[in-house]
Short mmCIF file of N, CA and C in Angstrom, two decimals:
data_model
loop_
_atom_site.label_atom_id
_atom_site.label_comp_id
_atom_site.label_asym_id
_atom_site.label_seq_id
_atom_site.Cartn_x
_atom_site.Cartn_y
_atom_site.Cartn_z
N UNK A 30 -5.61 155.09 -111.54
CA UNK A 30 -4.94 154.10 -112.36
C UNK A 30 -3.88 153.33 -111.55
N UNK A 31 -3.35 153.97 -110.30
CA UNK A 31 -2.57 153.28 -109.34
C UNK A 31 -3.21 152.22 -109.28
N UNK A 32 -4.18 151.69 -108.95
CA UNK A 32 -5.04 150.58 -108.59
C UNK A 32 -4.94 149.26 -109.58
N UNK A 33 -5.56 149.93 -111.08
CA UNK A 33 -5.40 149.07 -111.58
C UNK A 33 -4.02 148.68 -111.93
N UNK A 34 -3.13 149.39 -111.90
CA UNK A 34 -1.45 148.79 -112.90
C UNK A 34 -1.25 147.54 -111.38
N UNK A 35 -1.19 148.31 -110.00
CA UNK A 35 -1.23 147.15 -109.15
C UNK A 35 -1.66 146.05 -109.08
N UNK A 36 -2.87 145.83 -109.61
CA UNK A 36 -3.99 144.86 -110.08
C UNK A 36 -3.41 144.01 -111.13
N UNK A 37 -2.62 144.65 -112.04
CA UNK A 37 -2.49 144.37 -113.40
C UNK A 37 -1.33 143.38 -112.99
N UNK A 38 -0.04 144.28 -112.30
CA UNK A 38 1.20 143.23 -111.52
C UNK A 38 0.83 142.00 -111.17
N UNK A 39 -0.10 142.24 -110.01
CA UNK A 39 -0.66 140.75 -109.22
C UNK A 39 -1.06 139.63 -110.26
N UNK A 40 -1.72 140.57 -111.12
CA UNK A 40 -2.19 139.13 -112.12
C UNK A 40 -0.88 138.83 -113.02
N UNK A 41 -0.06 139.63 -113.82
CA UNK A 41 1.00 139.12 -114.45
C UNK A 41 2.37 137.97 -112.91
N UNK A 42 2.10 138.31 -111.82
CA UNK A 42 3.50 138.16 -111.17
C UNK A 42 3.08 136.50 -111.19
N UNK A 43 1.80 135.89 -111.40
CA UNK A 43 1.82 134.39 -111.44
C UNK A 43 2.08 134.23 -112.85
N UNK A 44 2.14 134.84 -113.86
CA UNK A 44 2.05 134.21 -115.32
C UNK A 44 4.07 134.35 -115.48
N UNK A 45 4.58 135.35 -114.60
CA UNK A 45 5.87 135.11 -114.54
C UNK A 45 6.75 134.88 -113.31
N UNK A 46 6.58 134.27 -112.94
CA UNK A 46 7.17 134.12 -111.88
C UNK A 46 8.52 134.63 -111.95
N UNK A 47 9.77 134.41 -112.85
CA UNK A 47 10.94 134.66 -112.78
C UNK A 47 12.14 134.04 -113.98
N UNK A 48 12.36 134.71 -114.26
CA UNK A 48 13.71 134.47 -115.08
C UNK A 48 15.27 134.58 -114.81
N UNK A 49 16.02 133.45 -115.30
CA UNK A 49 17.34 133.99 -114.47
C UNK A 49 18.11 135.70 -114.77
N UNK A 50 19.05 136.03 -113.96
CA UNK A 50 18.85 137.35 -113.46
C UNK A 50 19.44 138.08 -114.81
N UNK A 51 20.18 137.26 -116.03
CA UNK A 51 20.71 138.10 -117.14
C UNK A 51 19.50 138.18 -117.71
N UNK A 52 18.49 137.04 -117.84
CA UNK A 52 17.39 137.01 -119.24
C UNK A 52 16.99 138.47 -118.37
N UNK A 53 16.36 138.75 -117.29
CA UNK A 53 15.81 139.73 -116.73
C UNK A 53 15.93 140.74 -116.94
N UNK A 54 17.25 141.31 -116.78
CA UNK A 54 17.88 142.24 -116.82
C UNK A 54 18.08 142.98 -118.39
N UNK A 55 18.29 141.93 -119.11
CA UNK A 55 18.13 142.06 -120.90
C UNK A 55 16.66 142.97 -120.71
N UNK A 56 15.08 142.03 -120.21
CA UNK A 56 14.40 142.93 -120.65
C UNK A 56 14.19 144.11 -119.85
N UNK A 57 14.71 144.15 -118.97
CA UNK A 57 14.70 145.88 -118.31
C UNK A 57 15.48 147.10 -118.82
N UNK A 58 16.70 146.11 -119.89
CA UNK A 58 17.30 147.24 -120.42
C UNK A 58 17.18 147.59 -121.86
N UNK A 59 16.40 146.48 -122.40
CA UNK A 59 15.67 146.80 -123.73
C UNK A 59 14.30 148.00 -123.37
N UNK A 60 13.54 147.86 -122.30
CA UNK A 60 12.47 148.91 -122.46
C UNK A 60 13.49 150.36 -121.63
N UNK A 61 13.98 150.42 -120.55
CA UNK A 61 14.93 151.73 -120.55
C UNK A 61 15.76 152.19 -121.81
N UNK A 62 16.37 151.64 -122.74
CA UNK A 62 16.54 151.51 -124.05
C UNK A 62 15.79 152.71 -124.76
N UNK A 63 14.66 151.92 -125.12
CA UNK A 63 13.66 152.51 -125.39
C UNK A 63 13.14 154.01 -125.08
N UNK A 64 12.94 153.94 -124.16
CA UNK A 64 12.52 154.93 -123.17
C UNK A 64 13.43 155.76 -123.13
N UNK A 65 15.07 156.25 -123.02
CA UNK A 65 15.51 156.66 -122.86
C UNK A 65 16.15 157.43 -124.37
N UNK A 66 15.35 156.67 -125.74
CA UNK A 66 15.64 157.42 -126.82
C UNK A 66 16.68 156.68 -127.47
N UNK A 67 17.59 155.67 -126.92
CA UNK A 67 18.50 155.38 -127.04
C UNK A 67 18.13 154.01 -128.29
N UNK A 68 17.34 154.09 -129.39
CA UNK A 68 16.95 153.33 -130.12
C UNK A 68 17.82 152.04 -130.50
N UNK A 69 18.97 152.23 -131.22
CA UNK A 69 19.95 151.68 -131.55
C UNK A 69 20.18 150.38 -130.57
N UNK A 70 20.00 151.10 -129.54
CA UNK A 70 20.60 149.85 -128.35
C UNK A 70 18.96 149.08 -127.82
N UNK A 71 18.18 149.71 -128.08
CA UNK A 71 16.95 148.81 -127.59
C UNK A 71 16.90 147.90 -129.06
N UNK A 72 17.06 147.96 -130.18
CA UNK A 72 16.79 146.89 -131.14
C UNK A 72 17.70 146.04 -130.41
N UNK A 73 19.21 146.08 -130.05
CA UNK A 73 19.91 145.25 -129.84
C UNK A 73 19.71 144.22 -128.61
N UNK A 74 19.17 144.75 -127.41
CA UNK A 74 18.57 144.64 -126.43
C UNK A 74 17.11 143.47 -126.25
N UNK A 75 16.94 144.18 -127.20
CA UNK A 75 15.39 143.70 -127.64
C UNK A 75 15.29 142.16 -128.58
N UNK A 76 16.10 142.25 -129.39
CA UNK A 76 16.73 141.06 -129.81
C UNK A 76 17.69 139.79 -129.21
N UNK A 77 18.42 140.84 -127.76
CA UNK A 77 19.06 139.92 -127.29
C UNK A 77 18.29 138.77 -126.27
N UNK A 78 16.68 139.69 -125.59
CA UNK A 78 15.98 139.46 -124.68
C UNK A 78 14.99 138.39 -125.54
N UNK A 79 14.63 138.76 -126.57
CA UNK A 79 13.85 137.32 -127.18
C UNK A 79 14.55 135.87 -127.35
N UNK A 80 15.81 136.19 -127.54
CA UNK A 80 16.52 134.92 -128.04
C UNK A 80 16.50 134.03 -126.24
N UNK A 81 16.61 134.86 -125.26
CA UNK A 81 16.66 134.16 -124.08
C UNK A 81 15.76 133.94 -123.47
N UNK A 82 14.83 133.72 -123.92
CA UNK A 82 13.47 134.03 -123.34
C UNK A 82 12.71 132.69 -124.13
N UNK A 83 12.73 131.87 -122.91
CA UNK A 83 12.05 130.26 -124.01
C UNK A 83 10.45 130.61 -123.61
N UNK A 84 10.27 129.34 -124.68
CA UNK A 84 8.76 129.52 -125.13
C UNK A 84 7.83 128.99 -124.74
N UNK A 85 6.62 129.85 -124.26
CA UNK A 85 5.70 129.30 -123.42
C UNK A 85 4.35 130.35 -123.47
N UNK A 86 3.12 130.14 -123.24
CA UNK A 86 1.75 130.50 -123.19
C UNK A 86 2.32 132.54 -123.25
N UNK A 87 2.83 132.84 -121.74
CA UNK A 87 3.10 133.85 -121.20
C UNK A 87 4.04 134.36 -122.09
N UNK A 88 4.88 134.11 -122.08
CA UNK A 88 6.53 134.26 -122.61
C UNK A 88 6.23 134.63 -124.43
N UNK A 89 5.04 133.79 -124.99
CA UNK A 89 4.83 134.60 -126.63
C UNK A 89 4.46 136.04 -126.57
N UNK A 90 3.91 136.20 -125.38
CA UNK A 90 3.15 137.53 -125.68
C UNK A 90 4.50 138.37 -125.30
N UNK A 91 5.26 138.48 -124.36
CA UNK A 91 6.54 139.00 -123.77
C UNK A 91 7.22 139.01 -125.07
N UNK A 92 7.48 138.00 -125.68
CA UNK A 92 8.42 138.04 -126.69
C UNK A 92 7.72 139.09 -128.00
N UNK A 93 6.31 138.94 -127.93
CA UNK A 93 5.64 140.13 -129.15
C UNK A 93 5.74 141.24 -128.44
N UNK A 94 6.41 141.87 -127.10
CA UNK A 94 6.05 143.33 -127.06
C UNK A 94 7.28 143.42 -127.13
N UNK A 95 8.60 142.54 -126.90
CA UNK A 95 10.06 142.68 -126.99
C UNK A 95 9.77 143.19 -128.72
N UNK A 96 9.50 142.63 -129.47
CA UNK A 96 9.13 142.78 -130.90
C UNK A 96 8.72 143.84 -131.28
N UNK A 97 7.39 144.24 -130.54
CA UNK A 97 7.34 145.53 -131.43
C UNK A 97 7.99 146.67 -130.66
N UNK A 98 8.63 146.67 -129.70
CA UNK A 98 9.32 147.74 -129.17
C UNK A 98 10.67 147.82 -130.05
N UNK A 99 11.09 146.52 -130.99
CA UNK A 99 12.41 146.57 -131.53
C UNK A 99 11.84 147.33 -132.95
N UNK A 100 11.12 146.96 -133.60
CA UNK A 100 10.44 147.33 -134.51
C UNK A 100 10.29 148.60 -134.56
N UNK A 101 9.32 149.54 -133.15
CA UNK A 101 9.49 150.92 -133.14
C UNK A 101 11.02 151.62 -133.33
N UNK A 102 12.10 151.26 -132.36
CA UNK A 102 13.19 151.19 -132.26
C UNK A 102 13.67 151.60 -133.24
N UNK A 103 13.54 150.65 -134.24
CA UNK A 103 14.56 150.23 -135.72
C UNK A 103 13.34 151.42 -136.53
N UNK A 104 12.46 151.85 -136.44
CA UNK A 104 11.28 152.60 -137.40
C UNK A 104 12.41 154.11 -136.72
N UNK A 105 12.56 154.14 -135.69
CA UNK A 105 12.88 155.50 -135.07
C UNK A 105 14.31 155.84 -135.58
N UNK A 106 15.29 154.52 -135.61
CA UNK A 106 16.58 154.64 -135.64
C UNK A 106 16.74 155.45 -137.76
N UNK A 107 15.82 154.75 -138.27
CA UNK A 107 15.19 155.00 -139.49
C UNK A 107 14.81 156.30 -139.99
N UNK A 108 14.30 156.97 -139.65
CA UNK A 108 13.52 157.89 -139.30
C UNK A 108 11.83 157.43 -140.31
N UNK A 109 11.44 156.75 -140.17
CA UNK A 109 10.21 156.14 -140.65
C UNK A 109 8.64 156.76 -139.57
N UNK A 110 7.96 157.63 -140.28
CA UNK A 110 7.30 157.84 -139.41
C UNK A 110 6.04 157.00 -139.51
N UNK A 111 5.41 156.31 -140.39
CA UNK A 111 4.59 155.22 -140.65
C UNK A 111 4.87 153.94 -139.61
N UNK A 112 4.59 153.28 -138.17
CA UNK A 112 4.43 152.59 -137.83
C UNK A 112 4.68 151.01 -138.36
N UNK A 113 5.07 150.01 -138.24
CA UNK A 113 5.76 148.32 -138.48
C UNK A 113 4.25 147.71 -137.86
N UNK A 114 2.27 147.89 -138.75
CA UNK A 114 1.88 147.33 -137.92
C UNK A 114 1.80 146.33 -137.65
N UNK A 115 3.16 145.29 -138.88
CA UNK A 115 3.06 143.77 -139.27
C UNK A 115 2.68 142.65 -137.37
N UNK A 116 3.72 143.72 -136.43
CA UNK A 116 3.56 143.28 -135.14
C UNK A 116 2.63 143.71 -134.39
N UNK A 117 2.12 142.98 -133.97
CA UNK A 117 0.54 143.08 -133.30
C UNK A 117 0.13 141.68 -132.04
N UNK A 118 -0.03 141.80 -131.27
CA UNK A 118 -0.53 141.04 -130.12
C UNK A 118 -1.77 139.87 -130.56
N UNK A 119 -1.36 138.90 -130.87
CA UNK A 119 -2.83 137.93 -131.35
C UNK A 119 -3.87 137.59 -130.33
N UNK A 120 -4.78 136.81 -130.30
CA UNK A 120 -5.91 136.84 -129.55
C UNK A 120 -5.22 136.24 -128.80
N UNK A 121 -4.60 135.09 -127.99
CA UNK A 121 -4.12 134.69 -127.30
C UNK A 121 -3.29 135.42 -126.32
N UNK A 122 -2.38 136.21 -127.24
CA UNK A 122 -1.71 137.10 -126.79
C UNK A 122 -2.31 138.14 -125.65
N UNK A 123 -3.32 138.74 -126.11
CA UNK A 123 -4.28 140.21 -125.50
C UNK A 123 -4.75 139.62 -124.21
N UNK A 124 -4.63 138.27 -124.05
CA UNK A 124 -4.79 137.99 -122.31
C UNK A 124 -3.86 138.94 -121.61
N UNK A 125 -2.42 138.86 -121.77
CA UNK A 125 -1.18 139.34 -121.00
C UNK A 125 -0.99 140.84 -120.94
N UNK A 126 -2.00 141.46 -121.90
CA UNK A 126 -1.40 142.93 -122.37
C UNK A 126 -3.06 143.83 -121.28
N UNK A 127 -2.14 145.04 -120.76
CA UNK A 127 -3.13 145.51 -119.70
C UNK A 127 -4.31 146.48 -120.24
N UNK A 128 -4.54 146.78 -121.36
CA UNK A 128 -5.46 147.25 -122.10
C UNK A 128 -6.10 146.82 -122.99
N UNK A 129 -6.97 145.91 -122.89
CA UNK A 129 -7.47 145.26 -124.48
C UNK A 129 -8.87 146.05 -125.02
N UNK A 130 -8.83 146.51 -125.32
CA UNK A 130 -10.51 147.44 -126.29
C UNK A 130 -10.21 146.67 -127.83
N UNK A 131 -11.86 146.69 -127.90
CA UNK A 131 -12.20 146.57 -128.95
C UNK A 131 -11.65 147.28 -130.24
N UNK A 132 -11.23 147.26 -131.52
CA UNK A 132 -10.99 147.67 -132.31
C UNK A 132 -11.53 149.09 -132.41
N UNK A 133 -12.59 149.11 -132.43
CA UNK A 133 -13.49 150.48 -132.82
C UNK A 133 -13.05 151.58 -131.67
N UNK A 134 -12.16 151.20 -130.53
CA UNK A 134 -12.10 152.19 -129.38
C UNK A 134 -10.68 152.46 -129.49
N UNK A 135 -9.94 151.87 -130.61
CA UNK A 135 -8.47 152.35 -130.79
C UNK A 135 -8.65 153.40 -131.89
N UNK A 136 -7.41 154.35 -131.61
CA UNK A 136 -7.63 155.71 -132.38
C UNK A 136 -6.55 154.85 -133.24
N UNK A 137 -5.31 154.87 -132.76
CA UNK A 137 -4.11 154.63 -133.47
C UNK A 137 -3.49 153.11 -133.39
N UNK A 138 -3.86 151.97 -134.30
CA UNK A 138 -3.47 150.84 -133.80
C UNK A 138 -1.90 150.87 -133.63
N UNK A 139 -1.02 151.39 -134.12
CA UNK A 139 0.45 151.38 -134.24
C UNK A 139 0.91 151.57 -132.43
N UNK A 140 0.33 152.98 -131.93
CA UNK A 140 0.46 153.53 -130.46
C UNK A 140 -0.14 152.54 -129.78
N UNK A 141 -1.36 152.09 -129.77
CA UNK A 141 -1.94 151.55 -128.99
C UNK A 141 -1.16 149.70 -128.65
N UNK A 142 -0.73 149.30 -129.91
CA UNK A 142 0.37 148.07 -129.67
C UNK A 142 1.59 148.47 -128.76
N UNK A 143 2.49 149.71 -129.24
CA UNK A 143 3.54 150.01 -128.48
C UNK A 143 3.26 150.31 -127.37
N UNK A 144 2.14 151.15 -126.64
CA UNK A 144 1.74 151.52 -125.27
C UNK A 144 1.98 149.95 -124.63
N UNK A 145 0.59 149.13 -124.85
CA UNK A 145 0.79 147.61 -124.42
C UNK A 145 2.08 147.14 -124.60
N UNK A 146 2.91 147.13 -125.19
CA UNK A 146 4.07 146.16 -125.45
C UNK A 146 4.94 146.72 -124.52
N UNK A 147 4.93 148.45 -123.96
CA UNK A 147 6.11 148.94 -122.95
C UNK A 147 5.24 148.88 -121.56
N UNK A 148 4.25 148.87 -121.74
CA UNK A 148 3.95 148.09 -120.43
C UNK A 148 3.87 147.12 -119.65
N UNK A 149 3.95 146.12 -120.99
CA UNK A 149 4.30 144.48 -120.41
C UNK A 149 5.57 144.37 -119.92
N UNK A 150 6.23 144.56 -120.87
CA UNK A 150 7.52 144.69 -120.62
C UNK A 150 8.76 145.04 -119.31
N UNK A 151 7.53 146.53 -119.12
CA UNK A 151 7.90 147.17 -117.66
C UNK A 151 7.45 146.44 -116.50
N UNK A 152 6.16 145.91 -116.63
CA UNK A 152 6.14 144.33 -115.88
C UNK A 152 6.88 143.55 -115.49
N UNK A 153 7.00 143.01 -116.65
CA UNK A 153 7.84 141.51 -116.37
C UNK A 153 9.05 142.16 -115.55
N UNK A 154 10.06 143.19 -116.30
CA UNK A 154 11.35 143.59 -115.66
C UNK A 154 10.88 144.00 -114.06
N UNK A 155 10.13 144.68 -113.94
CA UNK A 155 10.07 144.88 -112.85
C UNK A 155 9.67 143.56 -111.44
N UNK A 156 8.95 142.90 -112.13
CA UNK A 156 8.57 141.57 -111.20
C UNK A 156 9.65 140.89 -111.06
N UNK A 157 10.69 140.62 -112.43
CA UNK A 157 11.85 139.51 -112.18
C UNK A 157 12.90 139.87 -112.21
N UNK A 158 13.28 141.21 -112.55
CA UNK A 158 14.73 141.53 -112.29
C UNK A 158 14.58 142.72 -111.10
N UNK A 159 15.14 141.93 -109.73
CA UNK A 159 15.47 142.56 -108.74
C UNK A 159 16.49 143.39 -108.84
N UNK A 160 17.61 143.20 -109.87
CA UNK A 160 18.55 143.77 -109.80
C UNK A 160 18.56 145.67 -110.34
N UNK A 161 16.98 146.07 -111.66
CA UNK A 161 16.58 146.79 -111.90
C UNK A 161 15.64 147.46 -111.32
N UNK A 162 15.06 146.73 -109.57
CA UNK A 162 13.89 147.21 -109.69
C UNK A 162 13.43 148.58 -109.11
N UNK A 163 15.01 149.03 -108.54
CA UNK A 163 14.80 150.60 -108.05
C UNK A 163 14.45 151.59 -109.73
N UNK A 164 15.49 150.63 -110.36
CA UNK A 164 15.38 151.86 -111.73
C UNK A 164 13.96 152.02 -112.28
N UNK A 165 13.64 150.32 -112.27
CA UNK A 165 12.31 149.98 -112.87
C UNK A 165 11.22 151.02 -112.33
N UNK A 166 11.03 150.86 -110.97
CA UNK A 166 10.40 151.86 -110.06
C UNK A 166 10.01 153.31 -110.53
N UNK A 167 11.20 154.14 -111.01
CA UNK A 167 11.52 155.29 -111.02
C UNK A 167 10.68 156.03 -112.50
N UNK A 168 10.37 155.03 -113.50
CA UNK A 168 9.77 154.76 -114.19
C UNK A 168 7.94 154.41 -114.37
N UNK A 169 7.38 154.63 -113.45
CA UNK A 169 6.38 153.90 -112.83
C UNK A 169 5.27 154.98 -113.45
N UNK A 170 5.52 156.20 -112.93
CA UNK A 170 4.84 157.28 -113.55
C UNK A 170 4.59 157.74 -114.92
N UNK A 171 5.52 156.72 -115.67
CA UNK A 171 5.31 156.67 -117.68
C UNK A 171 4.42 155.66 -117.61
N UNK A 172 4.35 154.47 -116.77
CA UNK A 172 3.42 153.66 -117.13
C UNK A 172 2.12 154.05 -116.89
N UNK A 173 1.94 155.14 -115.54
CA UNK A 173 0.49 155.69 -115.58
C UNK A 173 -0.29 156.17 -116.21
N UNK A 174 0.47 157.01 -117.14
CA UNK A 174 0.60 158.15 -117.69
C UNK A 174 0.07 157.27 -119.20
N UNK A 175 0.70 156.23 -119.33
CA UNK A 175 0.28 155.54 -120.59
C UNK A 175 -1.00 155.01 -120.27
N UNK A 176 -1.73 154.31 -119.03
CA UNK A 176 -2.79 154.20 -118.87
C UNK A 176 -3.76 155.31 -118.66
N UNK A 177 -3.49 156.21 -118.19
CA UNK A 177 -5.00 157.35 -118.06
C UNK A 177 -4.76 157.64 -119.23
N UNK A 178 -3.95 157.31 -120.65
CA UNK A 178 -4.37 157.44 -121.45
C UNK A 178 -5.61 156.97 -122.54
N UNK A 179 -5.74 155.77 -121.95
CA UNK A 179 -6.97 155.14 -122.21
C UNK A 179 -7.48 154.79 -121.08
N UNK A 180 -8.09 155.72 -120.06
CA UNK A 180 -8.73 155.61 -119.07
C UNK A 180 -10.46 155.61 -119.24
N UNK A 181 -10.28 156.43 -120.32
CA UNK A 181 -11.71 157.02 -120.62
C UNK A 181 -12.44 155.77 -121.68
N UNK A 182 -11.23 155.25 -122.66
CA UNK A 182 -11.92 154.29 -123.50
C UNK A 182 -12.28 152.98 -123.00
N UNK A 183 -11.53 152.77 -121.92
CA UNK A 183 -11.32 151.39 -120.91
C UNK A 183 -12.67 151.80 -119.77
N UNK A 184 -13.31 152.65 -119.72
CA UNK A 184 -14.68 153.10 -118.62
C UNK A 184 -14.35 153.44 -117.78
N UNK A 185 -13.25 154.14 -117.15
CA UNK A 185 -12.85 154.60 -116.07
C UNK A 185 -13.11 155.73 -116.23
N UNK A 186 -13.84 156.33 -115.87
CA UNK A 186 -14.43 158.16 -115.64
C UNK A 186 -14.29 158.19 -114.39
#
């Protein structure tokens, strides 16, 4: 799966080239946020990173995984264990996101949006905020870990 997330970078690092270094940094610390349990502050995070984040082809889909990561966030901060699946990646969208299967090959649509949405995410931060990208780095092994999760449904045996 090393291969492909590398694969996956190369193709996102032209759809983003770069954001200035606060918008950046917003989304590296909305998905560590996240990741780190720290819910409360990734809604805030997550909200702060959409508002700076103008609008464009690339940048909707970025802004839907900022979304449903706030959404999980705010479900967690909640204690709601039923999934927000109102947010969902549209066809346009599923260009940018590194797993797309067919409906019938998702077990859990709720997981399977949030997997994609913290992986984009970990993307983008990692491609454009230099200032995160040791932390970003350190992190690298959740994103694998989220792909050999659908390694098998994606045809990778």
């Amino acid at each position: 799966m090393e291969k492909f997330l590398d694969a996956y970078l190369e193709r996102l690092r032209l759809q983003f080239p770069g954001f200035p270094s606060s918008t950046a940094h917003e989304i590296a610390s909305a998905f560590l946020a996240f990741k780190f349990g720290l819910y409360e502050n990734a809604v805030r995070e997550c909200t702060h990173a959409i508002a700076l984040i103008p609008e464009s082809g690339p940048n909707a889909a970025l802004k839907k995984a900022l979304a449903i990561i706030r959404a999980n966030a705010d479900d967690r901060t909640r204690s709601r264990v039923t999934p927000d699946l109102s947010f969902a990646f549209s066809p346009e969208e599923r260009r940018y996101i590194a797993i797309d299967l067919p409906a019938e090959k998702v077990e859990d649509p709720g997981t399977f949006e949030l997997d994609n949405a913290l992986i984009l995410v970990y993307v983008v931060a990692l491609l454009t905020s230099p200032d995160d990208e040791e932390t970003m780095g350190e992190h690298r092994k959740l994103i694998l870990r989220l792909l050999t999760d659908y390694k098998k449904a994606m045809g990778f045996d």
